[in-house]
Amino acid sequence: EDDVPHVFVVFGASGDLAKKKIYPTLWWLYKDGLLPKQTYFVGYARSDLSVQAVRDKSTQYMKLQDDEKDKFEEFWKYNYYVKGSYTERTDFEHLNQEINTLPKGDLAHRLFYLALPPTVFKDVSSNIRLCCMGHEGWSRIIVEKPFGHDSESSDDLSQHLSKLFREDQIYRIDHYLGKEMVQNLMVLRFGNKMFSPLWNRDHVQCVVITFKEPFGTMGRGGYFDESGIIRDVMQNHLMQILSLVAMEKPASTSAEDIRDEKVKVLKCMPPLDLDNVVVGQYTGDPEGQGDAKNGYLDDPTVPKGSVTPTFATAVVFVKTERWDGVPFIMKCGKALNERKAEVRIQFKDVPGDIFGGQCKRNELVIRVQPQEAVYCKMMVKAPGMNINPEESELDLSYGARYKGVKMPDAYERLILDVFCGAQLHFVRSDELREAWRIFTPLLHKLEKEKIKPAPYKYGSRGPQESDDLARRFGFIFSG
Ligand code: BG6
């Protein structure tokens, strides 16, 4: 097995994702010696490019160090480029021949990465199956969202893929599953005694899962407008985090056991209710700098009068014995005041407070980014000649605790997982189906009724209505 080469094919090699994420990731894995010996990289796209052109586009994203120049040259020697359409069978036959002419190419294991718009997804996957999988080694296919835009289209796509590939050959990327702190949730929850007794409806007031970005669509609004923030971030990234927070302890750490538990969480969630949702859209800030002056609708690529949300807060419930009645508040938005992704578990008030109501609620916060941390808000005695309680923090900041430890990028972990055949951090088809079931009625309602999003200013905390909603469900904002 050791001397069987691997061939990594990047469909959409001329695109944004390829140059910004995939090629840099392949290079980092290569230079760290993490890829199997004899891995070849084949870019494929419609444009008349070359390896040199792909290299020129992606180098600026590769954070190249001075002492890596030789290694870098070596990396590109293993690269190839094939030009072809996404629809013509003969082009895929040609690709297959090219792969076969690589040393032991006909024996090689093949990884196909579809960094492509959804419009060509079906054609490309069919053509791969027909023309590029007659070899001896295994084949795996890597796909990126959007996996459809509602239940129906997603089921359609899933059916199409399931006719071509087995589930253990399909790697659906949700790159949040590759983040250090998202992966940490499992260990925190199931590797510690202290959290498990508190991790339920008897002790938890609410759970808030937040994603904030300080920039708008930056001229890519036309693309964003087809999805909106709910499909772009909430239905996938935030729901993945939610399932990891809410799931029961799996029988083992195997991919199937863990994903079984995640699916159970989703199955216990009713579809979203518009009464428990706030949507927003950013407006320009006349006093802001640069891009901040522009509202979403000022982006020339956004259709006039679009009601697509760039912000959303939704309160959902997990109807299990553990969580029934506990609000899970998911909040996400673009063009906000900061970059942040975190999980905040707010515990109930201290019963029988003897400190005259001065005790604030405990919170456990898992900060996904920036500056990964786990910290706990708690009451201590204010130091000095008194017994006044004061809020402080038990703080595990990774920057300080793990100084100098390299934190791999999400894509590095995930792509390496595909080489290794590890599916734990990928989305299984039933997870996807359940997530769409929860979101589709709301999305259809928003679109059919053209529900107007609440305006919020670029660089603000989002619309006031969002805070009101969180308060209505018992969340207390700390000062
Ligand atoms: C992507 C979304 O999935 O995640 C983008 O499509 C968003 O809109 C991005 O900017 C955020 O990822 P990260 O890793 O920067 O938090």
XYZ file of N, CA, C and O and ligand atoms in Angstrom, residues 21 145 175-176 179 211 213 215 223-224 229 232-233 236-237 334 339 341 369 410, ligand 1:
96
model
N -7.509 28.800 -0.797
C -7.543 27.772 0.244
C -6.897 26.453 -0.155
O -6.075 25.915 0.576
N -20.242 23.299 0.218
C -21.564 23.873 0.087
C -21.585 24.906 -1.040
O -20.523 25.417 -1.377
N -16.243 23.646 6.960
C -14.877 23.872 7.463
C -14.855 24.223 8.951
O -13.809 24.143 9.590
N -16.021 24.553 9.538
C -16.034 24.780 10.990
C -15.685 23.509 11.750
O -15.150 23.563 12.854
N -12.054 23.320 12.814
C -11.469 24.324 13.724
C -11.131 23.714 15.073
O -11.868 22.882 15.599
N -21.729 34.000 15.499
C -20.737 34.202 14.421
C -20.845 35.654 13.975
O -21.910 36.096 13.571
N -18.842 38.862 11.693
C -17.762 39.280 10.793
C -17.793 40.797 10.663
O -18.875 41.364 10.548
N -16.868 42.642 8.194
C -16.921 43.184 6.835
C -18.165 42.693 6.104
O -18.751 41.665 6.462
N -23.173 36.854 -5.475
C -23.050 35.438 -5.102
C -23.744 35.199 -3.765
O -24.541 34.275 -3.604
N -23.470 36.074 -2.803
C -24.050 35.916 -1.460
C -25.572 35.970 -1.508
O -26.262 35.269 -0.767
N -27.436 34.879 4.791
C -26.636 34.449 5.953
C -27.146 33.150 6.572
O -26.380 32.374 7.125
N -25.725 30.514 4.434
C -24.274 30.662 4.338
C -23.579 30.217 5.624
O -22.491 29.646 5.579
N -24.182 30.490 6.757
C -23.495 30.262 8.033
C -24.339 29.493 9.055
O -23.855 28.566 9.698
N -25.401 25.570 8.517
C -24.289 24.622 8.524
C -23.351 24.843 9.711
O -23.336 24.052 10.651
N -22.584 25.948 9.684
C -21.560 26.126 10.716
C -22.163 26.163 12.127
O -21.688 25.475 13.029
N -22.951 39.616 9.000
C -21.828 40.285 8.322
C -21.884 41.772 8.644
O -22.921 42.284 9.062
N -14.938 40.618 14.670
C -14.860 39.232 14.190
C -14.884 38.337 15.411
O -14.048 38.460 16.309
N -16.381 34.230 16.804
C -17.240 33.050 16.790
C -17.091 32.404 18.150
O -15.963 32.172 18.608
N -12.905 31.745 17.632
C -11.974 32.683 16.997
C -12.399 34.112 17.254
O -13.568 34.347 17.497
N -8.169 25.067 9.426
C -9.254 24.081 9.318
C -9.102 23.213 8.064
O -9.263 21.989 8.105
C -17.980 30.546 4.808
C -18.998 31.552 4.382
O -18.543 29.269 4.861
O -17.471 30.888 6.077
C -18.415 32.939 4.363
O -19.465 31.213 3.098
C -17.765 33.253 5.694
O -19.403 33.897 4.070
C -16.823 32.133 6.106
O -17.049 34.467 5.560
C -16.272 32.343 7.507
O -15.249 31.424 7.762
P -14.128 31.748 8.832
O -13.328 30.505 8.888
O -13.385 32.944 8.349
O -14.850 32.040 10.117
